[in-house]
XYZ file of C-alpha atoms in Angstrom:
345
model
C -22.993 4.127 -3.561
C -20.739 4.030 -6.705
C -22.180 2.916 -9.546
C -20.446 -0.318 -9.997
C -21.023 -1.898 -6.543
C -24.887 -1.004 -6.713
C -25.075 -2.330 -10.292
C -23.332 -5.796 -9.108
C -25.711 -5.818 -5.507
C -28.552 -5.222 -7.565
C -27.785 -8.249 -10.152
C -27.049 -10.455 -7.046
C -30.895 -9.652 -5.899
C -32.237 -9.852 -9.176
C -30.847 -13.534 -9.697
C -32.387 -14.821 -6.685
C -35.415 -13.131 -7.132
C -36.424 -13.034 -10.712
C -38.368 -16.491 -10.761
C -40.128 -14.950 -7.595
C -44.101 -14.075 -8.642
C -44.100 -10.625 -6.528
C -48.144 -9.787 -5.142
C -49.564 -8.144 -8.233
C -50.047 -4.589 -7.389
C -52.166 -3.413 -10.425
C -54.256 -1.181 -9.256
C -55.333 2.736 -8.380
C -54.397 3.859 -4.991
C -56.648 2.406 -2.168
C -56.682 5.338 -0.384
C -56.789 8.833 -1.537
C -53.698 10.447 -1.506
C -52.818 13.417 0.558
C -51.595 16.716 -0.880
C -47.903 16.006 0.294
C -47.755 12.435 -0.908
C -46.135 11.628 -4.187
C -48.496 11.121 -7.168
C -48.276 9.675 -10.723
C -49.796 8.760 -13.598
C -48.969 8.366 -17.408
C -47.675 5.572 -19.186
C -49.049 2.083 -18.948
C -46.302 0.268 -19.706
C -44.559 0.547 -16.110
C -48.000 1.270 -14.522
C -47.935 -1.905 -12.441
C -44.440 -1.967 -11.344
C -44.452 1.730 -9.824
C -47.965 0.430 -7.951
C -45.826 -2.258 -6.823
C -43.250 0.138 -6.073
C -46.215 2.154 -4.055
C -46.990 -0.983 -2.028
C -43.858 -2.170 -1.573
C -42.415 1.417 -0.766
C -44.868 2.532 1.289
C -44.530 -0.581 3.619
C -41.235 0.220 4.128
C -42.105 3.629 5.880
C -44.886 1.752 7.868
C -42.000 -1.045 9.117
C -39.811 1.703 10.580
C -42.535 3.176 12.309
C -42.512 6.542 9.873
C -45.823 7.939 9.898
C -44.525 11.691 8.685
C -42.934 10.869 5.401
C -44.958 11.228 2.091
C -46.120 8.250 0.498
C -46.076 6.553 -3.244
C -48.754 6.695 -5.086
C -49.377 6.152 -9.008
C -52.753 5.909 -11.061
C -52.967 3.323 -13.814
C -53.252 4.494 -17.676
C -56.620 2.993 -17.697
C -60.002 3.070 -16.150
C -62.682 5.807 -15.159
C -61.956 9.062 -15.594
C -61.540 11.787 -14.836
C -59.920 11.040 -11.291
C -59.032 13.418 -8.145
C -55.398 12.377 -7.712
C -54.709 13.945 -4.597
C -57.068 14.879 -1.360
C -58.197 18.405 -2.661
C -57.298 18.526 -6.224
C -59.779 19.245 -9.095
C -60.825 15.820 -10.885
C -58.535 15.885 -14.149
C -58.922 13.768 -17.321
C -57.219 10.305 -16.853
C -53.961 10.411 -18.372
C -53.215 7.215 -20.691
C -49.652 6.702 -21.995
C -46.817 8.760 -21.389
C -47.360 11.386 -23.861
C -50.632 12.074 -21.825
C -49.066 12.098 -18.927
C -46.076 14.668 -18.942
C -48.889 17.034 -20.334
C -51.041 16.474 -17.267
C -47.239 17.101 -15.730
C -46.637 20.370 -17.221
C -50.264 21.272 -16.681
C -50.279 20.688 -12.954
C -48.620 21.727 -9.593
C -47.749 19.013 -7.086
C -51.007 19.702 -5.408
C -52.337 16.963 -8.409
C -49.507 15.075 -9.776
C -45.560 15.209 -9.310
C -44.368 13.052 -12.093
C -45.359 11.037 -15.220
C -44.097 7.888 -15.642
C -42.379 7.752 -19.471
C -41.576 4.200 -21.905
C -40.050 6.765 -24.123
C -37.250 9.434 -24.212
C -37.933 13.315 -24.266
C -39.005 14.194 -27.514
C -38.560 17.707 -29.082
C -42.208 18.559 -28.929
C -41.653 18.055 -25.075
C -41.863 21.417 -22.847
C -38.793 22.776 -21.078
C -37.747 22.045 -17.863
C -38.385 18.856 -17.392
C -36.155 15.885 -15.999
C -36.357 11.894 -17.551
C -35.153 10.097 -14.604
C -33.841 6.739 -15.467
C -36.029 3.584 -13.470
C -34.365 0.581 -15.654
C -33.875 -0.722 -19.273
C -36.864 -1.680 -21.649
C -36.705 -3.051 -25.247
C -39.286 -3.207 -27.609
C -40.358 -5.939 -30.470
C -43.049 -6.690 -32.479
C -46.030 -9.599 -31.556
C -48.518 -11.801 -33.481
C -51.023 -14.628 -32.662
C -50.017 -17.368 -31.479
C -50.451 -20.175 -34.703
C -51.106 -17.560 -36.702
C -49.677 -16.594 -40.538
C -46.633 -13.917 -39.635
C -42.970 -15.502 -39.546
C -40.848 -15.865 -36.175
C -38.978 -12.743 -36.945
C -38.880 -9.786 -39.442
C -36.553 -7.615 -40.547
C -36.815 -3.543 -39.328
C -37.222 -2.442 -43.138
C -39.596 -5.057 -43.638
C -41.743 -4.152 -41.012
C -41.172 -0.435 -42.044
C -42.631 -1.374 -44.946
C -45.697 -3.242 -43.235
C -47.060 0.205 -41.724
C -46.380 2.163 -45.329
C -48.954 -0.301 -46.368
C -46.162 -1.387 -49.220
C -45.777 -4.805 -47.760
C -49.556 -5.985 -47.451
C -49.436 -9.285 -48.218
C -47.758 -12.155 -45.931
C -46.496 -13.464 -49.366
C -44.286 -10.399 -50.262
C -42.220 -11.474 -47.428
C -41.863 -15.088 -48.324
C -44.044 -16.465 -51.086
C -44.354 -20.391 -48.475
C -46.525 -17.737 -45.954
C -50.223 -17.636 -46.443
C -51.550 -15.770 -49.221
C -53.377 -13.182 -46.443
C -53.413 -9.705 -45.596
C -51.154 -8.324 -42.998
C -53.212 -6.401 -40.560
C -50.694 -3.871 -38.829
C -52.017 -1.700 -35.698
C -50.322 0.355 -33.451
C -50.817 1.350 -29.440
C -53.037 4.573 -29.056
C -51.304 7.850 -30.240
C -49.837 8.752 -26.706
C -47.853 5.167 -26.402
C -44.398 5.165 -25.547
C -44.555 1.800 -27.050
C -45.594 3.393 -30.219
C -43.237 6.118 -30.445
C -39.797 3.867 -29.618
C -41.395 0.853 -31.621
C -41.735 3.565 -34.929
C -38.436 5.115 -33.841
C -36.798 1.806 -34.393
C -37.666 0.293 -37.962
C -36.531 4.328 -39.039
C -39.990 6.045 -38.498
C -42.043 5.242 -41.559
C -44.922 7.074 -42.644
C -47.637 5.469 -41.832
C -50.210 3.682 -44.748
C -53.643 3.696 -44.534
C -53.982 0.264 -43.757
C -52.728 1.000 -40.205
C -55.318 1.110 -37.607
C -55.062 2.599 -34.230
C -56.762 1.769 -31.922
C -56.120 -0.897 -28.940
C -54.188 -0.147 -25.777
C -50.628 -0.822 -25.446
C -49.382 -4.263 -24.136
C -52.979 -5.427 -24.163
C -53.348 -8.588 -26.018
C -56.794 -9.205 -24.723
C -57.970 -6.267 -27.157
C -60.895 -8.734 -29.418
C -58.923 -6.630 -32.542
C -55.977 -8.674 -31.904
C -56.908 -11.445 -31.719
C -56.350 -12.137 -35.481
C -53.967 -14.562 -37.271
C -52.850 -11.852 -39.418
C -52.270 -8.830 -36.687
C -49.074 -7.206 -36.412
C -48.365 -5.124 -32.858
C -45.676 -3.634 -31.387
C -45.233 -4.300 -27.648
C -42.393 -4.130 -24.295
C -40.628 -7.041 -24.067
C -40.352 -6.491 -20.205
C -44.037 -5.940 -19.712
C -44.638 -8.644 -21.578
C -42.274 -10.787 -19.239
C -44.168 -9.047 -16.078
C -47.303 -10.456 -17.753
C -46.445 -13.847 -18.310
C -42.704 -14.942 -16.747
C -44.071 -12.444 -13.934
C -47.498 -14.244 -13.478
C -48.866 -10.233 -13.503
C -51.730 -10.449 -15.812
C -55.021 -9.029 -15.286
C -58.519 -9.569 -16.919
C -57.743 -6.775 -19.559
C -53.865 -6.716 -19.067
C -52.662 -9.532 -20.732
C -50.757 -10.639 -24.009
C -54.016 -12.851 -25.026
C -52.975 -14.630 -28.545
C -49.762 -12.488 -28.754
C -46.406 -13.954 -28.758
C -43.139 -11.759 -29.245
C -41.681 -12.502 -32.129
C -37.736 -11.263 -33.080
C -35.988 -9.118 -35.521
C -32.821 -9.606 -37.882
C -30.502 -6.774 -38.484
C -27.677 -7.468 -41.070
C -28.509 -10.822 -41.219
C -28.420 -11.698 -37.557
C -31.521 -12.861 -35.348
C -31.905 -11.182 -32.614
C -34.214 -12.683 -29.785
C -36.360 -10.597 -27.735
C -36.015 -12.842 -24.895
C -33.542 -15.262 -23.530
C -34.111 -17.815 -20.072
C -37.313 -15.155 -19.625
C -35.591 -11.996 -19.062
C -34.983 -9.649 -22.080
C -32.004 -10.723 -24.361
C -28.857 -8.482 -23.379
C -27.688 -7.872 -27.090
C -31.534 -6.621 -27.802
C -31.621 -4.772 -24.941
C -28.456 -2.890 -26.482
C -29.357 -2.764 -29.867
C -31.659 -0.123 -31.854
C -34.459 -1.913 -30.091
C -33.871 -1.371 -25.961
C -35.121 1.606 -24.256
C -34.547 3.762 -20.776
C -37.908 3.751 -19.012
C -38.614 6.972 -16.799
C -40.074 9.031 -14.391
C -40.675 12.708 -15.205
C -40.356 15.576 -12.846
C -40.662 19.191 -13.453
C -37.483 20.474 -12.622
C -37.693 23.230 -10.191
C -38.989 20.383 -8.100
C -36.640 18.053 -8.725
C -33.288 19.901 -8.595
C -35.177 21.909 -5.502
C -33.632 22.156 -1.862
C -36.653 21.858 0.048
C -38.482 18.908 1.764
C -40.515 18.022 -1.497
C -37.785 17.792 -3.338
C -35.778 15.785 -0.542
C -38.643 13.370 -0.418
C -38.373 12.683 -4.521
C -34.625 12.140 -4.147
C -35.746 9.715 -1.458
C -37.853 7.510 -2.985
C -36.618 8.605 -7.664
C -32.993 9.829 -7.195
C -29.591 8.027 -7.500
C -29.408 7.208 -3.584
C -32.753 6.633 -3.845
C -34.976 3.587 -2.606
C -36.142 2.313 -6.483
C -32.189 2.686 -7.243
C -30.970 0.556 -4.248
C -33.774 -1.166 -2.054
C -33.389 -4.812 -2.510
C -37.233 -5.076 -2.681
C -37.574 -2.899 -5.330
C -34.700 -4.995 -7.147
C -37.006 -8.114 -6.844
C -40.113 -5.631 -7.959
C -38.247 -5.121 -11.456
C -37.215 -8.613 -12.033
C -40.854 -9.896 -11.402
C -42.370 -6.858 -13.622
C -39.589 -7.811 -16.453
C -37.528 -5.142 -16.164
C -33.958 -4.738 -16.541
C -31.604 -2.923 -13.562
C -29.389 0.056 -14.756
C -26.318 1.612 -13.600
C -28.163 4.897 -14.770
C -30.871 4.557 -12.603
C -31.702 7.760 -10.835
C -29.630 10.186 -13.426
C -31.767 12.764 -15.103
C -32.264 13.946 -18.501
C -33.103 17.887 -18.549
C -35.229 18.974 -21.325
């Protein structure tokens, strides 16, 4: 399908479906998966839309009477550890965030795991050989509690300056805000979150006063929930969480509200009619979200590699099932015309 007509199918899907509240599929496989199925783990940002991918992927096989074809599988970022990810692998450390999981990636075979999902682009520190395969657009912002003493919007230097611990006080931004510490934290060190948030306000060197600690897009973190706490998080998980009635007991915004930035003078809104604003989504701010293959397995001829064009590639089912249109809507995603190319590192 060219890229145009899928692009303009998809959008059709997506408008119908976006105020649809998809099952909430957060949650490790139910089963254990079999060597030949197809296995992730990594980042928790898209963690709940590829299990709803899995569910909704998998029943698709089951409707057309395949019982032969490998199924989806994907492990969330968080909870015990380590796990066996497939039937007859050796337990491995849970992976959590995407860093952690194109490691596990590179330090597997497809008899454990046969891609890492990414919130980030490849980074030079990343191995060789690897392909970023586009699933849809992302954007990230900045959140604070709800009633709390941070402004509606900041600008990227200012906020630079928030994590060099030069801007500690809410009253070097505005002397009308509280006279109160700024309290800036950041996602755990493997975050995609954390590496596109830095990436965007020009990668500052971090101050002292920076804590790291809580899990990414989790609100719910008690640290957080502080009228001076300043945390970067994805716009479209955020919109999965709330717009997309997906929250969990841990997975949740909590007190956090997205708040917006101003480049050159102009706001720019995270969000606009609950999806993620179209001119953010473009600017410094948006970001590709991925799955990562190694590539002699993705670029392969053989039946494995057949069966992750099937379900990851361009022709693919993520790239052109309606149902998996409606699965990115309701998880806050945006739909890209690059969905399915790959990025070779």
């Amino acid at each position: 399908m060219r890229i145009g007509s899928r692009l303009l199918a998809v959008g059709a899907v997506v408008a119908v479906t976006a105020s649809l509240s998809v099952g909430s599929a957060s949650a490790d496989p139910g089963v254990v998966p079999q060597a030949q199925d197809l296995v992730g783990v990594g980042a928790q940002t898209t963690y709940s839309v590829l299990n709803q991918f899995s569910v909704d992927y998998n029943a698709s096989l089951a409707a057309k009477g395949d019982t032969t074809s490998p199924r989806l599988y994907s492990w969330d970022a968080t909870g015990t550890s380590p796990v066996v990810t497939k039937s007859g692998a050796a337990s491995v450390p849970r992976p959590d965030g995407a860093s952690a999981g194109i490691k596990r990636l590179v330090g597997s075979t497809g008899a454990t795991v046969d891609f890492a999902r990414s919130d980030r682009s490849p980074v030079e520190s990343d191995a060789r050989g690897l392909d970023f395969v586009v699933v849809a657009k992302d954007a990230v912002t900045w959140s604070a509690a709800k009633n709390g003493n941070a402004p509606a919007q900041l600008t990227p230097a200012q906020l630079a300056s928030i994590y060099s611990c030069i801007i500690t006080n809410w009253q070097q931004i505005d002397p009308s805000l509280p006279n109160a510490t700024i309290k800036p934290y950041l996602p755990q060190i493997d975050a995609g979150t954390r590496a596109v948030f830095l990436a965007s306000i020009g990668r500052p060197t971090l101050g002292g006063c920076v804590v790291t600690a809580p899990e990414e897009n989790e609100g719910t973190d008690p640290a957080l929930n502080d009228p001076n706490v300043v945390f970067p998080y994805s716009v479209g998980h955020y919109l999965g969480q709330t717009v997309g009635g997906h929250s969990t007991t841990t997975d949740a915004p909590g007190n956090l509200t997205l708040r917006n930035m101003v480049v050159n003078g102009t706001t720019l809104a995270a969000v606009t009619n609950n999806v993620i604003d179209g001119n953010f989504a473009n600017s410094q701010f948006g970001n590709m979200v991925y799955n990562v293959f190694r590539d002699a397995e993705w670029s392969g001829t053989d039946a494995h590699a057949q069966a992750l064009q099937n379900v990851f590639g361009y022709d693919g089912w993520i790239c052109n099932d309606p149902t998996a249109a409606a699965d990115l809507a309701s998880y806050g995603f945006l739909a890209t015309p690059a969905c399915g190319t790959a990025t070779l590192t």
